[in-house]
Short mmCIF file of C-alpha atoms and ligand atoms in Angstrom, two decimals:
data_model
loop_
_atom_site.label_atom_id
_atom_site.label_comp_id
_atom_site.label_asym_id
_atom_site.label_seq_id
_atom_site.Cartn_x
_atom_site.Cartn_y
_atom_site.Cartn_z
CA MET A 1238 5.32 -22.93 -12.15
CA ILE A 1239 5.65 -22.43 -8.45
CA PRO A 1240 4.31 -25.38 -6.37
CA ALA A 1241 1.45 -24.54 -4.04
CA THR A 1242 3.23 -26.13 -1.06
CA PHE A 1243 6.64 -27.58 -0.72
CA ARG A 1244 7.63 -30.26 1.76
CA HIS A 1245 10.90 -29.82 3.47
CA ARG A 1246 13.73 -32.02 2.35
CA ALA A 1247 17.05 -32.39 4.07
CA LEU A 1248 19.04 -29.74 2.39
CA THR A 1249 22.44 -31.31 2.54
CA ALA A 1250 23.98 -29.76 -0.54
CA ALA A 1251 26.80 -27.56 0.45
CA LEU A 1252 26.81 -23.97 -0.69
CA SER A 1253 28.19 -23.43 -4.19
CA SER A 1254 31.53 -21.68 -4.30
CA GLU A 1255 29.76 -18.78 -5.98
CA THR A 1256 27.30 -18.45 -3.15
CA ARG A 1257 30.07 -18.67 -0.60
CA ARG A 1258 31.88 -15.93 -2.56
CA GLN A 1259 28.78 -13.79 -2.43
CA ILE A 1260 28.30 -14.32 1.24
CA SER A 1261 31.89 -13.28 1.96
CA ALA A 1262 31.32 -10.18 -0.29
CA THR A 1263 28.18 -9.11 1.49
CA SER A 1264 28.82 -9.89 5.09
CA SER A 1265 31.23 -8.68 7.73
CA VAL A 1266 30.35 -11.52 10.13
CA LEU A 1267 33.07 -14.13 10.98
CA LEU A 1268 32.05 -16.77 8.48
CA ALA A 1269 34.48 -19.48 9.66
CA ASP A 1270 32.21 -19.76 12.78
CA VAL A 1271 28.86 -19.95 11.06
CA SER A 1272 27.11 -22.30 8.62
CA VAL A 1273 24.16 -20.78 6.93
CA GLU A 1274 22.78 -22.85 4.16
CA HIS A 1275 20.10 -20.64 2.83
CA GLY A 1276 21.60 -20.41 -0.59
CA ARG A 1277 20.76 -24.03 -1.08
CA GLY A 1278 21.41 -24.20 -4.82
CA THR A 1279 17.88 -25.69 -5.16
CA TRP A 1280 16.29 -22.65 -6.66
CA LYS A 1281 14.08 -24.83 -8.88
CA THR A 1282 11.94 -25.41 -5.91
CA TYR A 1283 11.11 -21.70 -5.90
CA GLY A 1284 10.16 -21.43 -9.48
CA ASP A 1285 11.84 -21.12 -12.93
CA ILE A 1286 15.55 -20.72 -12.38
CA SER A 1287 15.81 -18.98 -15.75
CA THR A 1288 13.88 -15.98 -14.41
CA TYR A 1289 15.96 -15.53 -11.27
CA ARG A 1290 19.53 -14.64 -10.53
CA PRO A 1291 20.44 -16.08 -7.17
CA GLY A 1292 22.18 -13.50 -4.91
CA LYS A 1293 19.61 -10.78 -5.68
CA PHE A 1294 16.30 -9.86 -4.27
CA GLN A 1295 13.72 -10.10 -7.00
CA ILE A 1296 11.02 -7.44 -7.03
CA LYS A 1297 7.82 -8.17 -8.93
CA THR A 1298 5.99 -5.21 -10.24
CA PHE A 1299 2.42 -4.54 -11.46
CA ASN A 1300 1.35 -1.31 -13.11
CA LYS A 1301 3.51 1.57 -14.30
CA ILE A 1302 5.97 2.21 -11.43
CA SER A 1303 8.04 5.33 -11.64
CA PRO A 1304 11.60 4.67 -12.83
CA LEU A 1305 12.77 7.10 -10.13
CA GLY A 1306 11.37 4.80 -7.55
CA LEU A 1307 12.78 1.69 -9.13
CA LYS A 1308 16.24 3.31 -9.22
CA LYS A 1309 16.16 3.07 -5.50
CA PHE A 1310 16.94 -0.62 -5.83
CA PRO A 1311 20.62 -1.00 -6.57
CA ASP A 1312 21.39 -3.33 -9.47
CA ALA A 1313 24.02 -5.11 -7.28
CA LYS A 1314 21.37 -6.48 -4.92
CA TYR A 1315 18.07 -6.22 -6.77
CA GLU A 1316 16.45 -7.25 -10.03
CA ILE A 1317 13.02 -5.89 -11.13
CA ARG A 1318 10.64 -8.03 -13.08
CA GLU A 1319 7.17 -7.28 -14.30
CA GLY A 1320 4.23 -9.48 -13.36
CA ASP A 1321 4.40 -12.95 -14.79
CA THR A 1322 8.05 -12.74 -15.73
CA ALA A 1323 8.93 -12.87 -12.00
CA ALA A 1324 8.93 -16.46 -10.72
CA ASN A 1325 10.79 -16.15 -7.44
CA ALA A 1326 9.67 -12.74 -6.15
CA HIS A 1327 10.82 -11.63 -2.78
CA ALA A 1328 8.67 -8.51 -2.71
CA ILE A 1329 5.79 -7.03 -4.76
CA LEU A 1330 5.45 -3.46 -5.81
CA LEU A 1331 2.16 -2.32 -7.23
CA ARG A 1332 -0.37 0.46 -7.72
CA SER A 1333 -4.12 -0.24 -8.48
CA HIS A 1334 -3.64 -3.80 -9.85
CA LYS A 1335 -6.13 -6.07 -8.13
CA LEU A 1336 -3.84 -8.55 -6.64
CA SER A 1337 -4.93 -12.17 -6.02
CA GLU A 1338 -3.44 -14.63 -3.66
CA GLU A 1339 -2.20 -16.75 -6.56
CA GLU A 1340 0.00 -13.93 -7.64
CA VAL A 1341 1.85 -14.03 -4.31
CA PRO A 1342 4.29 -16.98 -4.29
CA HIS A 1343 5.58 -18.44 -1.04
CA THR A 1344 8.86 -16.63 -1.56
CA VAL A 1345 7.23 -13.17 -1.07
CA ARG A 1346 8.23 -11.46 2.08
CA ALA A 1347 6.43 -8.14 1.65
CA ILE A 1348 4.06 -6.21 -0.62
CA ALA A 1349 4.07 -2.41 -1.11
CA ARG A 1350 1.37 -0.28 -2.64
CA CYS A 1351 2.69 2.81 -4.25
CA GLY A 1352 -0.22 4.87 -3.11
CA ALA A 1353 -2.67 5.19 -0.28
CA GLY A 1354 -5.63 2.75 -0.76
CA THR A 1355 -4.88 -0.98 -0.27
CA ASN A 1356 -8.32 -2.24 -1.05
CA ASN A 1357 -6.93 -3.89 -4.18
CA VAL A 1358 -4.66 -6.09 -1.96
CA PRO A 1359 -6.13 -9.09 -0.03
CA VAL A 1360 -4.68 -7.68 3.18
CA SER A 1361 -6.46 -9.98 5.75
CA ARG A 1362 -5.24 -13.00 3.84
CA MET A 1363 -1.69 -11.61 3.64
CA THR A 1364 -1.87 -11.12 7.41
CA GLU A 1365 -2.82 -14.75 7.91
CA LEU A 1366 0.17 -15.66 5.77
CA GLY A 1367 2.48 -13.41 7.72
CA ILE A 1368 3.14 -10.93 4.90
CA PRO A 1369 3.35 -7.26 5.68
CA VAL A 1370 1.53 -4.88 3.36
CA PHE A 1371 2.88 -1.37 3.09
CA ASN A 1372 1.57 1.85 1.62
CA THR A 1373 2.89 5.39 1.07
CA PRO A 1374 0.97 7.71 3.34
CA GLY A 1375 0.66 11.22 1.89
CA ALA A 1376 2.97 10.60 -1.02
CA ASN A 1377 0.29 11.30 -3.67
CA ALA A 1378 -1.99 13.48 -1.53
CA ASN A 1379 -1.13 16.82 -3.13
CA ALA A 1380 -1.96 15.44 -6.53
CA VAL A 1381 -5.38 14.27 -5.41
CA LYS A 1382 -6.08 17.47 -3.57
CA GLU A 1383 -5.37 19.56 -6.70
CA LEU A 1384 -7.80 17.39 -8.63
CA VAL A 1385 -10.51 17.81 -5.90
CA ILE A 1386 -10.05 21.51 -6.19
CA ALA A 1387 -10.35 21.22 -9.98
CA GLY A 1388 -13.38 19.02 -9.45
CA MET A 1389 -15.11 21.79 -7.45
CA LEU A 1390 -14.67 24.08 -10.49
CA LEU A 1391 -15.84 21.42 -12.90
CA GLY A 1392 -18.90 20.95 -10.75
CA SER A 1393 -19.52 24.71 -10.61
CA ARG A 1394 -19.08 25.81 -14.12
CA ARG A 1395 -20.20 23.86 -17.19
CA ILE A 1396 -16.59 23.63 -18.29
CA VAL A 1397 -16.74 20.12 -19.88
CA ASP A 1398 -20.02 20.78 -21.62
CA GLY A 1399 -18.65 24.10 -22.90
CA ILE A 1400 -15.58 22.43 -24.25
CA ASN A 1401 -17.54 19.62 -25.98
CA HIS A 1402 -19.96 22.33 -27.44
CA MET A 1403 -17.05 24.41 -28.81
CA LYS A 1404 -15.45 21.31 -30.43
CA SER A 1405 -18.71 20.48 -32.11
CA LEU A 1406 -19.23 24.04 -33.31
CA GLY A 1407 -15.64 24.13 -34.52
CA GLU A 1408 -16.23 21.01 -36.61
CA GLN A 1409 -19.18 22.77 -38.20
CA GLY A 1410 -17.20 25.98 -38.83
CA LEU A 1411 -19.48 27.89 -36.39
CA ALA A 1412 -17.21 28.43 -33.41
CA LYS A 1413 -16.49 32.11 -33.99
CA GLU A 1414 -20.01 32.97 -34.87
CA ARG A 1415 -21.59 31.39 -31.85
CA VAL A 1416 -18.93 31.77 -29.13
CA GLU A 1417 -20.70 34.79 -27.51
CA LYS A 1418 -24.27 33.75 -28.23
CA ASP A 1419 -24.12 30.22 -26.76
CA LYS A 1420 -22.35 31.09 -23.51
CA ALA A 1421 -25.71 31.63 -21.84
CA MET A 1422 -26.19 27.84 -22.11
CA PHE A 1423 -23.22 27.19 -19.76
CA GLY A 1424 -23.53 29.63 -16.83
CA GLY A 1425 -22.27 28.62 -13.39
CA ARG A 1426 -21.56 29.80 -9.96
CA GLU A 1427 -18.43 30.61 -7.84
CA ILE A 1428 -16.95 28.52 -5.07
CA LYS A 1429 -15.94 31.57 -2.94
CA GLY A 1430 -18.28 32.01 0.01
CA LYS A 1431 -19.81 28.52 -0.42
CA THR A 1432 -19.62 25.63 2.04
CA LEU A 1433 -17.45 22.54 1.68
CA ALA A 1434 -17.89 19.50 3.73
CA VAL A 1435 -14.80 17.21 3.82
CA ILE A 1436 -15.51 13.67 4.94
CA GLY A 1437 -12.15 12.15 6.06
CA LEU A 1438 -9.49 14.66 7.19
CA GLY A 1439 -6.37 12.55 6.38
CA HIS A 1440 -3.55 13.54 4.06
CA ILE A 1441 -5.91 14.45 1.20
CA GLY A 1442 -8.92 15.67 3.18
CA ALA A 1443 -6.84 18.08 5.52
CA ALA A 1444 -4.99 19.57 2.58
CA THR A 1445 -8.20 20.11 0.70
CA ALA A 1446 -9.75 21.78 3.77
CA ARG A 1447 -6.80 24.09 4.12
CA ASP A 1448 -6.80 25.14 0.41
CA ALA A 1449 -10.64 25.64 0.32
CA ASP A 1450 -10.37 27.94 3.21
CA GLN A 1451 -7.71 29.89 1.29
CA LEU A 1452 -10.17 30.13 -1.60
CA GLY A 1453 -12.74 31.81 0.66
CA MET A 1454 -14.95 28.82 1.32
CA THR A 1455 -16.49 27.86 4.67
CA VAL A 1456 -15.16 24.47 5.64
CA VAL A 1457 -16.85 21.76 7.74
CA GLY A 1458 -15.09 18.50 8.36
CA TYR A 1459 -15.80 15.08 9.78
CA ASP A 1460 -13.33 12.46 10.86
CA PRO A 1461 -13.80 10.32 13.88
CA SER A 1462 -10.08 9.36 13.94
CA LEU A 1463 -8.43 12.63 13.18
CA SER A 1464 -4.72 12.36 13.80
CA ILE A 1465 -2.75 15.11 15.49
CA GLU A 1466 -0.50 15.44 12.47
CA ASN A 1467 -3.54 16.15 10.26
CA ALA A 1468 -5.32 18.27 12.84
CA LEU A 1469 -2.43 20.70 12.79
CA LYS A 1470 -2.85 21.19 8.98
CA LEU A 1471 -6.51 22.19 9.34
CA PRO A 1472 -7.57 25.79 8.81
CA ARG A 1473 -8.37 27.74 11.97
CA GLY A 1474 -11.95 28.38 10.91
CA ILE A 1475 -12.97 24.82 10.22
CA ASN A 1476 -16.12 23.54 11.86
CA LEU A 1477 -15.71 19.94 12.97
CA SER A 1478 -18.92 17.81 12.99
CA ASP A 1479 -19.69 14.65 14.83
CA SER A 1480 -21.35 12.78 11.94
CA ILE A 1481 -21.50 12.71 8.23
CA ALA A 1482 -25.15 13.74 8.34
CA SER A 1483 -24.39 16.96 10.24
CA ALA A 1484 -21.34 17.71 8.11
CA ILE A 1485 -23.22 17.65 4.89
CA ARG A 1486 -26.47 19.36 5.99
CA ASN A 1487 -25.55 22.82 4.71
CA ALA A 1488 -22.82 21.86 2.33
CA ASP A 1489 -22.72 23.12 -1.30
CA TYR A 1490 -19.79 20.77 -2.04
CA ILE A 1491 -18.96 17.48 -0.39
CA SER A 1492 -15.66 15.83 -0.77
CA ILE A 1493 -15.15 12.19 0.42
CA ASN A 1494 -11.50 11.26 1.25
CA ILE A 1495 -11.83 8.09 3.14
CA PRO A 1496 -10.54 4.54 2.63
CA TYR A 1497 -12.79 1.90 1.07
CA ILE A 1498 -13.21 -0.91 3.58
CA LYS A 1499 -15.31 -3.89 2.83
CA GLY A 1500 -17.51 -5.81 5.39
CA GLU A 1501 -19.01 -5.03 8.76
CA GLY A 1502 -18.11 -1.62 10.11
CA GLY A 1503 -16.54 -0.77 6.73
CA THR A 1504 -17.32 2.05 4.39
CA HIS A 1505 -19.11 0.26 1.49
CA GLY A 1506 -21.94 2.63 0.31
CA ILE A 1507 -21.32 5.04 3.19
CA ILE A 1508 -22.72 7.85 1.07
CA GLY A 1509 -26.05 6.04 0.88
CA LYS A 1510 -29.77 6.84 0.54
CA GLU A 1511 -30.08 8.44 3.99
CA VAL A 1512 -27.05 10.73 3.53
CA VAL A 1513 -27.79 11.66 -0.05
CA SER A 1514 -31.43 12.49 0.79
CA ASN A 1515 -30.12 15.22 3.22
CA PHE A 1516 -27.93 16.84 0.56
CA LYS A 1517 -28.83 20.35 -0.20
CA PRO A 1518 -30.54 20.79 -3.61
CA GLY A 1519 -27.76 21.39 -6.12
CA ALA A 1520 -25.00 19.96 -3.88
CA VAL A 1521 -21.86 18.79 -5.72
CA LEU A 1522 -20.39 15.45 -4.55
CA LEU A 1523 -16.65 15.01 -5.20
CA ASN A 1524 -15.44 11.41 -5.06
CA PHE A 1525 -11.78 11.01 -5.55
CA ALA A 1526 -11.62 8.23 -2.98
CA ARG A 1527 -13.27 5.05 -4.33
CA GLY A 1528 -16.43 4.39 -6.33
CA GLU A 1529 -17.84 1.83 -3.95
CA LEU A 1530 -18.28 4.45 -1.19
CA VAL A 1531 -21.22 5.89 -3.03
CA ASP A 1532 -24.69 4.43 -3.59
CA SER A 1533 -25.14 5.11 -7.25
CA GLU A 1534 -28.93 4.66 -7.25
CA ALA A 1535 -29.38 7.20 -4.52
CA LEU A 1536 -27.05 9.68 -6.11
CA LYS A 1537 -28.79 9.32 -9.43
CA GLU A 1538 -32.00 10.53 -7.86
CA HIS A 1539 -30.20 13.53 -6.44
CA LEU A 1540 -28.72 14.36 -9.89
CA ASP A 1541 -32.09 13.75 -11.65
CA SER A 1542 -34.19 15.84 -9.33
CA ASN A 1543 -32.04 18.45 -7.75
CA ASP A 1544 -29.59 19.63 -10.34
CA GLY A 1545 -26.86 18.24 -8.06
CA ARG A 1546 -23.56 17.25 -9.59
CA TYR A 1547 -21.12 14.35 -9.30
CA VAL A 1548 -17.42 14.64 -10.08
CA SER A 1549 -15.32 11.52 -9.69
CA ASP A 1550 -12.28 9.65 -10.99
CA PHE A 1551 -13.96 6.38 -10.57
CA PRO A 1552 -16.15 4.62 -13.19
CA ASP A 1553 -19.86 4.14 -12.50
CA ASP A 1554 -22.16 2.16 -14.80
CA LEU A 1555 -25.21 4.17 -13.71
CA LEU A 1556 -23.71 7.69 -13.61
CA TRP A 1557 -20.96 7.96 -16.18
CA SER A 1558 -23.18 9.41 -18.92
CA HIS A 1559 -25.56 11.45 -16.66
CA PRO A 1560 -25.65 15.05 -17.84
CA ASN A 1561 -24.83 16.16 -14.28
CA SER A 1562 -21.76 14.12 -13.75
CA VAL A 1563 -18.18 14.49 -14.79
CA ILE A 1564 -16.41 11.12 -14.66
CA LEU A 1565 -12.70 10.98 -15.31
CA PRO A 1566 -10.29 8.09 -15.56
CA HIS A 1567 -8.65 7.19 -12.22
CA LEU A 1568 -6.37 10.17 -12.47
CA GLY A 1569 -6.10 11.50 -8.91
CA ALA A 1570 -2.51 10.32 -8.33
CA SER A 1571 -1.41 10.41 -11.96
CA THR A 1572 1.13 13.18 -11.80
CA GLU A 1573 4.81 12.92 -12.29
CA GLU A 1574 5.49 14.15 -8.82
CA ALA A 1575 3.07 11.84 -7.05
CA GLU A 1576 4.19 8.74 -9.08
CA ASP A 1577 7.85 9.54 -8.22
CA ALA A 1578 7.12 10.20 -4.49
CA ALA A 1579 4.96 7.11 -4.01
CA ALA A 1580 7.34 4.78 -5.76
CA ALA A 1581 10.30 6.20 -3.93
CA MET A 1582 8.62 5.84 -0.57
CA ALA A 1583 7.55 2.32 -1.34
CA ALA A 1584 10.96 1.28 -2.50
CA ASP A 1585 12.55 2.67 0.64
CA THR A 1586 10.09 0.86 2.78
CA ILE A 1587 10.65 -2.41 1.03
CA ARG A 1588 14.40 -2.10 1.14
CA ASP A 1589 14.28 -1.36 4.83
CA TYR A 1590 12.08 -4.38 5.54
CA LEU A 1591 14.18 -6.77 3.34
CA GLU A 1592 17.57 -5.55 4.46
CA THR A 1593 17.05 -4.62 8.18
CA GLY A 1594 13.66 -6.02 9.11
CA ARG A 1595 12.30 -2.62 9.96
CA VAL A 1596 8.53 -2.10 9.60
CA ARG A 1597 7.13 1.32 8.85
CA ASN A 1598 4.01 2.45 6.93
CA SER A 1599 2.48 -0.98 7.10
CA VAL A 1600 -1.34 -1.34 7.12
CA ASN A 1601 -1.30 -4.72 8.79
CA PHE A 1602 1.99 -5.09 10.69
CA PRO A 1603 3.07 -3.17 13.76
CA SER A 1604 5.67 -0.48 13.31
CA THR A 1605 8.94 -2.04 14.54
CA SER A 1606 12.59 -0.99 14.55
CA LEU A 1607 15.71 -1.98 16.37
CA PRO A 1608 18.99 -0.18 16.29
CA ASP A 1609 21.61 -1.62 13.91
CA ALA A 1610 22.56 -5.18 14.65
CA PRO A 1611 25.63 -5.14 17.01
CA GLU A 1612 29.02 -6.44 15.64
CA HIS A 1613 29.27 -10.24 15.55
CA SER A 1614 25.55 -10.79 15.66
CA ILE A 1615 22.96 -12.13 13.28
CA ARG A 1616 19.47 -10.77 12.98
CA PHE A 1617 16.46 -13.08 13.10
CA THR A 1618 12.93 -11.84 12.40
CA VAL A 1619 10.01 -13.95 13.23
CA VAL A 1620 6.35 -13.42 12.36
CA THR A 1621 3.91 -15.28 14.64
CA LYS A 1622 0.30 -15.34 15.49
CA ASN A 1623 -0.46 -12.95 18.36
CA VAL A 1624 -0.85 -15.64 21.05
CA PRO A 1625 0.65 -16.10 24.54
CA GLY A 1626 4.04 -17.81 25.00
CA MET A 1627 5.55 -17.34 21.62
CA LEU A 1628 8.53 -15.24 22.87
CA ALA A 1629 9.35 -17.92 25.57
CA HIS A 1630 9.32 -20.80 23.01
CA MET A 1631 11.57 -18.85 20.73
CA ALA A 1632 13.99 -17.95 23.59
CA GLU A 1633 14.06 -21.56 24.54
CA GLN A 1634 15.22 -22.62 21.08
CA PHE A 1635 18.05 -20.00 21.02
CA ALA A 1636 19.12 -21.01 24.53
CA ALA A 1637 19.16 -24.73 23.58
CA SER A 1638 21.72 -23.86 20.87
CA ASN A 1639 23.64 -21.75 23.32
CA LEU A 1640 22.89 -18.56 21.42
CA ASN A 1641 22.70 -15.37 23.31
CA ILE A 1642 20.06 -12.78 22.37
CA LEU A 1643 21.73 -9.38 22.47
CA GLN A 1644 18.70 -7.22 21.75
CA GLN A 1645 15.12 -7.92 20.73
CA ILE A 1646 11.80 -6.29 20.14
CA ASN A 1647 8.34 -7.81 20.01
CA GLN A 1648 5.32 -5.85 18.68
CA SER A 1649 1.88 -6.86 17.93
CA ARG A 1650 -1.07 -5.63 15.82
CA GLY A 1651 -4.39 -7.50 15.63
CA ASN A 1652 -3.74 -11.18 15.08
CA VAL A 1653 -0.10 -10.86 14.18
CA ALA A 1654 3.13 -10.35 16.18
CA TYR A 1655 6.53 -9.41 14.76
CA ASN A 1656 9.86 -10.07 16.45
CA VAL A 1657 13.35 -8.88 15.67
CA LEU A 1658 16.13 -10.60 17.55
CA ASP A 1659 19.93 -9.95 17.30
CA VAL A 1660 21.75 -13.04 18.33
CA ASP A 1661 25.41 -13.12 19.44
CA ILE A 1662 27.68 -15.25 17.35
CA SER A 1663 30.94 -14.30 19.03
CA GLY A 1664 32.74 -16.66 21.34
CA HIS A 1665 31.44 -19.85 19.65
CA ASP A 1666 34.15 -22.36 19.11
CA SER A 1667 31.81 -24.86 17.43
CA ILE A 1668 29.95 -24.29 14.19
CA VAL A 1669 26.56 -22.80 14.84
CA ASP A 1670 24.10 -24.14 12.41
CA PHE A 1671 21.45 -21.39 12.06
CA LYS A 1672 19.59 -23.49 9.54
CA GLU A 1673 18.62 -25.90 12.33
CA VAL A 1674 17.75 -23.18 14.76
CA GLN A 1675 15.64 -21.46 12.15
CA GLU A 1676 13.81 -24.65 11.31
CA LYS A 1677 12.98 -25.32 14.93
CA ILE A 1678 11.72 -21.86 15.53
CA THR A 1679 9.81 -21.70 12.32
CA MET A 1680 8.07 -25.02 13.03
CA LEU A 1681 6.90 -23.91 16.48
CA ASP A 1682 3.08 -23.85 16.66
CA GLY A 1683 1.99 -20.34 16.00
CA VAL A 1684 5.05 -19.25 13.94
CA LEU A 1685 4.18 -18.20 10.39
CA SER A 1686 7.64 -17.29 9.03
CA SER A 1687 11.13 -16.37 9.85
CA ARG A 1688 14.17 -14.73 8.23
CA VAL A 1689 17.81 -14.73 8.91
CA ILE A 1690 18.84 -11.28 7.65
CA TYR A 1691 22.40 -12.14 6.76
CA GLY A 1692 24.62 -12.95 3.76
CA VAL A 1693 23.29 -13.36 0.30
CA PRO A 1694 20.29 -11.22 -0.69
CA GLY A 1695 17.15 -13.31 -1.19
CA THR A 1696 18.10 -16.12 1.08
CA GLY A 1697 17.38 -16.93 4.70
CA TYR A 1698 13.51 -17.15 4.50
CA ALA A 1699 11.49 -19.94 5.88
CA LYS A 1700 7.72 -20.52 6.32
CA ASN A 1701 5.48 -22.71 8.38
CA LEU A 1702 2.72 -23.60 5.93
CA GLY A 1703 0.34 -25.31 8.34
CA GLY A 1704 2.97 -27.77 9.52
CA ASP A 1705 4.93 -28.00 6.25
CA TYR A 1706 8.34 -26.41 6.25
CA PHE A 1707 9.02 -24.18 3.28
CA VAL A 1708 12.49 -22.74 2.64
N1 LIG B 1346 -8.17 9.09 -6.72
C1 LIG B 1346 -6.96 8.64 -6.48
O1 LIG B 1346 -6.10 8.52 -7.40
C2 LIG B 1346 -6.58 8.46 -5.07
C3 LIG B 1346 -7.52 8.08 -4.16
N2 LIG B 1346 -7.17 7.86 -2.81
C4 LIG B 1346 -8.19 7.44 -1.94
O2 LIG B 1346 -8.32 8.42 -0.88
C5 LIG B 1346 -8.20 7.81 0.40
C6 LIG B 1346 -7.73 8.65 1.39
O3 LIG B 1346 -6.40 8.95 1.13
P1 LIG B 1346 -5.48 9.70 2.19
O4 LIG B 1346 -6.05 10.98 2.68
O5 LIG B 1346 -4.06 9.73 1.66
O6 LIG B 1346 -5.54 8.64 3.41
P2 LIG B 1346 -5.39 8.93 5.04
O7 LIG B 1346 -5.26 7.55 5.64
O8 LIG B 1346 -4.28 9.92 5.26
O9 LIG B 1346 -6.71 9.56 5.39
C7 LIG B 1346 -7.99 8.89 5.52
C8 LIG B 1346 -8.67 9.51 6.62
O10 LIG B 1346 -10.04 9.03 6.61
C9 LIG B 1346 -10.52 8.89 7.95
N3 LIG B 1346 -11.68 7.95 8.00
C10 LIG B 1346 -11.63 6.67 7.81
N4 LIG B 1346 -12.96 6.19 7.89
C11 LIG B 1346 -13.79 7.24 8.00
C12 LIG B 1346 -15.18 7.46 8.11
N5 LIG B 1346 -15.98 6.49 8.05
N6 LIG B 1346 -15.64 8.74 8.16
C13 LIG B 1346 -14.82 9.78 8.18
N7 LIG B 1346 -13.45 9.66 8.16
C14 LIG B 1346 -12.91 8.39 8.04
C15 LIG B 1346 -9.27 8.38 8.64
O11 LIG B 1346 -9.41 8.67 10.06
C16 LIG B 1346 -8.14 9.19 8.01
O12 LIG B 1346 -7.91 10.36 8.72
C17 LIG B 1346 -7.52 6.57 0.14
O13 LIG B 1346 -7.83 5.49 1.07
C18 LIG B 1346 -7.86 6.12 -1.29
O14 LIG B 1346 -9.00 5.31 -1.30
C19 LIG B 1346 -5.81 8.06 -2.45
C20 LIG B 1346 -4.87 8.42 -3.25
C21 LIG B 1346 -5.14 8.59 -4.73
O1 LIG B 1347 -3.22 5.82 -3.96
C1 LIG B 1347 -4.33 5.50 -4.18
O2 LIG B 1347 -5.18 5.06 -3.38
C2 LIG B 1347 -4.85 5.60 -5.61
O3 LIG B 1347 -5.97 5.46 -5.84
C3 LIG B 1347 -3.92 5.96 -6.67
O4 LIG B 1347 -3.98 4.88 -7.54
P1 LIG B 1347 -2.85 4.73 -8.67
O5 LIG B 1347 -1.56 4.48 -8.02
O6 LIG B 1347 -2.78 5.96 -9.44
O7 LIG B 1347 -3.33 3.56 -9.54
#
């Protein structure tokens, strides 16, 4: 069991000889000058020692993560453990698992979602705790786009009903006899020449718009925060609308490709009564984004009265058995290619953060990178609340220990600020005790956590848990 909080004790135990050996093996810094006691030999405070090998970063996984992605973590520095078997996780890698705060021990420095949507991760709470959450923009977009295109065909031709009918005839020995006669029951229409409205022109939406154009469709799009990168992917003929209502007005097909965001200003039920009542009769709604974006009651009325269709890979208690809906398991990103690409990108992102402090593809932390740490320097990273004066307070602590900052970067996003500081350790004739400096910095009011990126993997992390020092 991992204790909820852990009061700091004087950690006087010297490093074990094994830990010292590992430090020497992994660091080029002049160790004779520096005392860093983050190995501590007190792993039992982190959790069950039997599930952890000191000297390695432990990655806790949920869901089936592609082995190709996991191979990105070299055995020499990382061990991978599934769910509950990980007691001292330094990072979490997951897909759609609904993560609870209790599954995130104090040792966790970062969380990566192998995929796009992070609504299964308590992101705001993680921000309060100073933990960056990463995702993998675009890594699984092609897989989803292909299923959206397939979804348009499923919504146009009675393919599923036809398959089920043939299976049932086959069981009765009537398949051959009825194959021509019964086809009249399953007639459909073509997508060429029809209008597709794409709501959300991100990685998936922009690619869908481009391919639909290639298939001869008229494409209308709506995205109030369209990025330049995605704008460049759009087909020339796309008509950009200024609201969902105007985008869907003449659409035969509507694809929603936006994130699910709870709360005020979010996207819960964004395809609601008002929007659905303006659908064209017979319009097909494609939802490969999230079930909660759609008001099921309103959509049921559309399906009941207008011969509209719903195709989605999210479950819906009201609509799953409706004759006009095709509901699949959550399959959008379940291709070998997408699983490999998402896991590989997530693994690279986590490694970068753990090993260098770099932040990229985060949904709650600012993108941050410094050049490689200069020779004879040690890298500190500090996560703080985004309040005035933090930089000055930190600089004071370094100065008090006669430590010169060689380079630094400070970035903020929302309520959080992230600092990377490379501190000179050359020219010190006395032993510099980084543990003490780290404790002083970490316990400054407004600091959430800090790391000394140095030496033994999995060490050097400290947190300020509301005034309690956790190392
Ligand atoms: N079915 C599946 O297996 C998968 C589902 N998804 C879902 O699809 C969503 C989109 O994925 P990507 O395209 O990769 O993400 P993305 O971040 O590249 O694109 C999302 C786009 O939606 C836009 N947007 C946000 N709110 C909007 C609103 N209210 N109206 C119109 N546009 C809005 C954003 O500006 C952005 O351009 C994910 O958030 C996830 O929920 C993603 C991957 C797999
Ligand atoms: O990337 C996303 O947002 C998805 O919905 C994919 O989910 P999955 O990784 O297949 O469980």
